[in-house]
Amino acid sequence: MQRHEIEKYISMISELKQSYVNSSSKILQEVRSVYGDKLSDINNILEVYYEHGNTSRESSKIVEQVKAIIDSIRNDSNYISQLERLVNLHHDNILVVIKDSNIRLSDKEQRYILYILSGLSNRSICLLLGIDDAALYRIKYKVKNKMNEGGLYNIVDEIFAK
């Protein structure tokens, strides 16, 4: 069970890291600078896993360390505010416009918008929101409907043009 969980994290983190490395997008390169230290920490932990992860005790410790780092990324307001600044800079203050529109979005919906405008992949967004693919598509559907109902058609087009 733990091995499966570790492999899931390895896959998600490597995809997150790879999307940054392979991107020619200026915003993704800047996003990499926001999360770069945490991704390096996770990478170092995963290297330890490959060297010493054959015992259940080591595997448990590694899973807990990876979870702690991911939780710190999810819950650190500093990361969120840095991303908001980058997104607003690259998308003409789009998050300010959305907040000023009085559309009632949940915290996850707001963070979904933030992450999608940051250029993150769906799997990376799932990891950062702590949800599965099905929940991601439900959030996307709700956000799209709320924004269309609020008359933000041009912003919907910008967010979901991918």
Tab-separated table of C-alpha atoms in Angstrom:
chain	number	residue	atom	x	y	z
A	1	MET	CA	0.000	0.000	0.000
A	2	GLN	CA	2.765	2.441	0.960
A	3	ARG	CA	4.783	1.542	-2.124
A	4	HIS	CA	1.774	2.307	-4.274
A	5	GLU	CA	1.311	5.627	-2.499
A	6	ILE	CA	4.982	6.505	-2.953
A	7	GLU	CA	4.835	5.584	-6.631
A	8	LYS	CA	1.772	7.824	-7.021
A	9	TYR	CA	3.659	10.738	-5.459
A	10	ILE	CA	6.733	10.020	-7.570
A	11	SER	CA	4.622	10.109	-10.714
A	12	MET	CA	2.825	13.318	-9.769
A	13	ILE	CA	5.938	15.152	-8.614
A	14	SER	CA	7.924	14.139	-11.667
A	15	GLU	CA	5.074	15.337	-13.883
A	16	LEU	CA	4.891	18.630	-11.997
A	17	LYS	CA	8.645	19.078	-12.248
A	18	GLN	CA	8.691	18.019	-15.918
A	19	SER	CA	5.956	20.498	-16.847
A	20	TYR	CA	8.156	23.273	-15.450
A	21	VAL	CA	11.331	22.061	-17.140
A	22	ASN	CA	9.794	21.520	-20.574
A	23	SER	CA	7.716	24.672	-20.652
A	24	SER	CA	8.570	27.617	-22.809
A	25	SER	CA	5.853	29.598	-21.042
A	26	LYS	CA	7.263	32.552	-19.143
A	27	ILE	CA	4.714	32.186	-16.337
A	28	LEU	CA	5.567	28.508	-15.792
A	29	GLN	CA	9.244	29.348	-15.570
A	30	GLU	CA	8.417	31.883	-12.856
A	31	VAL	CA	6.094	29.414	-11.108
A	32	ARG	CA	9.023	26.986	-11.026
A	33	SER	CA	10.963	29.559	-9.020
A	34	VAL	CA	8.114	29.656	-6.462
A	35	TYR	CA	7.976	25.876	-5.946
A	36	GLY	CA	11.527	24.948	-6.921
A	37	ASP	CA	12.930	24.465	-3.414
A	38	LYS	CA	10.077	22.189	-2.352
A	39	LEU	CA	10.370	20.111	-5.534
A	40	SER	CA	14.086	19.693	-4.840
A	41	ASP	CA	13.298	18.561	-1.291
A	42	ILE	CA	10.844	15.972	-2.589
A	43	ASN	CA	13.314	14.836	-5.223
A	44	ASN	CA	15.974	14.307	-2.533
A	45	ILE	CA	13.536	12.300	-0.422
A	46	LEU	CA	12.634	10.141	-3.407
A	47	GLU	CA	16.303	9.457	-4.053
A	48	VAL	CA	16.580	8.212	-0.462
A	49	TYR	CA	13.559	6.009	-1.151
A	50	TYR	CA	15.292	4.348	-4.069
A	51	GLU	CA	18.396	3.741	-1.960
A	52	HIS	CA	16.759	2.671	1.327
A	53	GLY	CA	13.069	2.209	0.632
A	54	ASN	CA	12.979	-1.554	0.779
A	55	THR	CA	11.901	-1.655	4.425
A	56	SER	CA	8.395	-0.816	5.471
A	57	ARG	CA	9.682	1.516	8.185
A	58	GLU	CA	11.758	3.563	5.713
A	59	SER	CA	8.864	3.606	3.259
A	60	SER	CA	6.532	4.935	5.959
A	61	LYS	CA	8.952	7.715	6.890
A	62	ILE	CA	9.387	8.712	3.256
A	63	VAL	CA	5.630	8.789	2.619
A	64	GLU	CA	5.175	11.000	5.683
A	65	GLN	CA	7.965	13.370	4.591
A	66	VAL	CA	6.523	13.720	1.080
A	67	LYS	CA	3.025	14.285	2.483
A	68	ALA	CA	4.358	16.955	4.842
A	69	ILE	CA	6.070	18.840	2.018
A	70	ILE	CA	3.014	18.657	-0.224
A	71	ASP	CA	0.796	19.808	2.652
A	72	SER	CA	3.156	22.720	3.277
A	73	ILE	CA	2.826	23.723	-0.371
A	74	ARG	CA	-0.968	23.374	-0.247
A	75	ASN	CA	-1.402	25.374	2.932
A	76	ASP	CA	1.333	28.011	2.798
A	77	SER	CA	-0.263	31.400	2.138
A	78	ASN	CA	3.119	32.706	0.994
A	79	TYR	CA	3.101	30.315	-1.991
A	80	ILE	CA	-0.474	31.230	-2.816
A	81	SER	CA	0.194	34.987	-2.690
A	82	GLN	CA	3.326	34.603	-4.843
A	83	LEU	CA	1.319	32.671	-7.433
A	84	GLU	CA	-1.480	35.239	-7.332
A	85	ARG	CA	1.038	37.996	-7.967
A	86	LEU	CA	2.502	36.109	-10.937
A	87	VAL	CA	-0.892	35.301	-12.432
A	88	ASN	CA	-2.107	38.883	-12.064
A	89	LEU	CA	1.103	40.129	-13.658
A	90	HIS	CA	0.837	37.797	-16.652
A	91	HIS	CA	-2.956	37.943	-17.071
A	92	ASP	CA	-3.803	41.643	-16.639
A	93	ASN	CA	-5.003	41.412	-13.018
A	94	ILE	CA	-7.487	38.682	-13.865
A	95	LEU	CA	-7.755	37.447	-10.267
A	96	VAL	CA	-8.574	40.958	-9.070
A	97	VAL	CA	-11.314	41.205	-11.699
A	98	ILE	CA	-12.746	37.845	-10.619
A	99	LYS	CA	-12.712	38.820	-6.915
A	100	ASP	CA	-14.321	42.185	-7.685
A	101	SER	CA	-17.094	40.507	-9.689
A	102	ASN	CA	-18.899	39.275	-6.549
A	103	ILE	CA	-19.111	35.735	-7.914
A	104	ARG	CA	-19.217	33.343	-4.971
A	105	LEU	CA	-16.390	30.873	-5.484
A	106	SER	CA	-15.228	28.340	-2.921
A	107	ASP	CA	-11.594	28.287	-1.836
A	108	LYS	CA	-10.923	25.233	-4.034
A	109	GLU	CA	-12.583	26.916	-7.000
A	110	GLN	CA	-10.445	30.027	-6.522
A	111	ARG	CA	-7.302	27.944	-6.218
A	112	TYR	CA	-8.296	25.923	-9.286
A	113	ILE	CA	-8.449	29.175	-11.268
A	114	LEU	CA	-5.093	30.229	-9.821
A	115	TYR	CA	-3.423	26.942	-10.731
A	116	ILE	CA	-4.919	26.691	-14.200
A	117	LEU	CA	-3.804	30.244	-15.008
A	118	SER	CA	-0.362	29.363	-13.635
A	119	GLY	CA	-0.083	26.803	-16.413
A	120	LEU	CA	-0.125	23.707	-14.218
A	121	SER	CA	-1.286	20.361	-15.569
A	122	ASN	CA	-4.486	18.735	-14.334
A	123	ARG	CA	-2.507	16.133	-12.368
A	124	SER	CA	-0.453	18.845	-10.707
A	125	ILE	CA	-3.632	20.713	-9.809
A	126	CYS	CA	-5.132	17.523	-8.345
A	127	LEU	CA	-2.021	17.056	-6.226
A	128	LEU	CA	-2.052	20.629	-4.945
A	129	LEU	CA	-5.785	20.607	-4.228
A	130	GLY	CA	-5.730	17.110	-2.735
A	131	ILE	CA	-8.464	15.819	-5.042
A	132	ASP	CA	-8.932	13.196	-7.747
A	133	ASP	CA	-9.628	13.676	-11.463
A	134	ALA	CA	-13.402	13.411	-11.093
A	135	ALA	CA	-13.471	16.148	-8.455
A	136	LEU	CA	-11.290	18.342	-10.663
A	137	TYR	CA	-13.787	18.125	-13.513
A	138	ARG	CA	-16.658	18.934	-11.146
A	139	ILE	CA	-14.785	22.034	-9.960
A	140	LYS	CA	-14.076	23.051	-13.547
A	141	TYR	CA	-17.760	22.667	-14.450
A	142	LYS	CA	-18.899	24.712	-11.433
A	143	VAL	CA	-16.371	27.485	-12.061
A	144	LYS	CA	-17.343	27.729	-15.705
A	145	ASN	CA	-21.059	27.925	-14.880
A	146	LYS	CA	-20.639	30.482	-12.088
A	147	MET	CA	-18.472	32.721	-14.230
A	148	ASN	CA	-20.809	32.506	-17.221
A	149	GLU	CA	-23.761	33.331	-14.952
A	150	GLY	CA	-21.751	36.299	-13.639
A	151	GLY	CA	-21.161	37.566	-17.178
A	152	LEU	CA	-17.420	36.949	-17.223
A	153	TYR	CA	-17.455	35.297	-20.661
A	154	ASN	CA	-14.106	36.739	-21.761
A	155	ILE	CA	-12.420	35.468	-18.592
A	156	VAL	CA	-14.009	32.029	-19.056
A	157	ASP	CA	-12.527	31.946	-22.543
A	158	GLU	CA	-9.080	32.880	-21.185
A	159	ILE	CA	-9.158	30.311	-18.398
A	160	PHE	CA	-10.570	27.411	-20.396
A	161	ALA	CA	-8.959	28.065	-23.771
A	162	LYS	CA	-6.553	25.174	-23.160
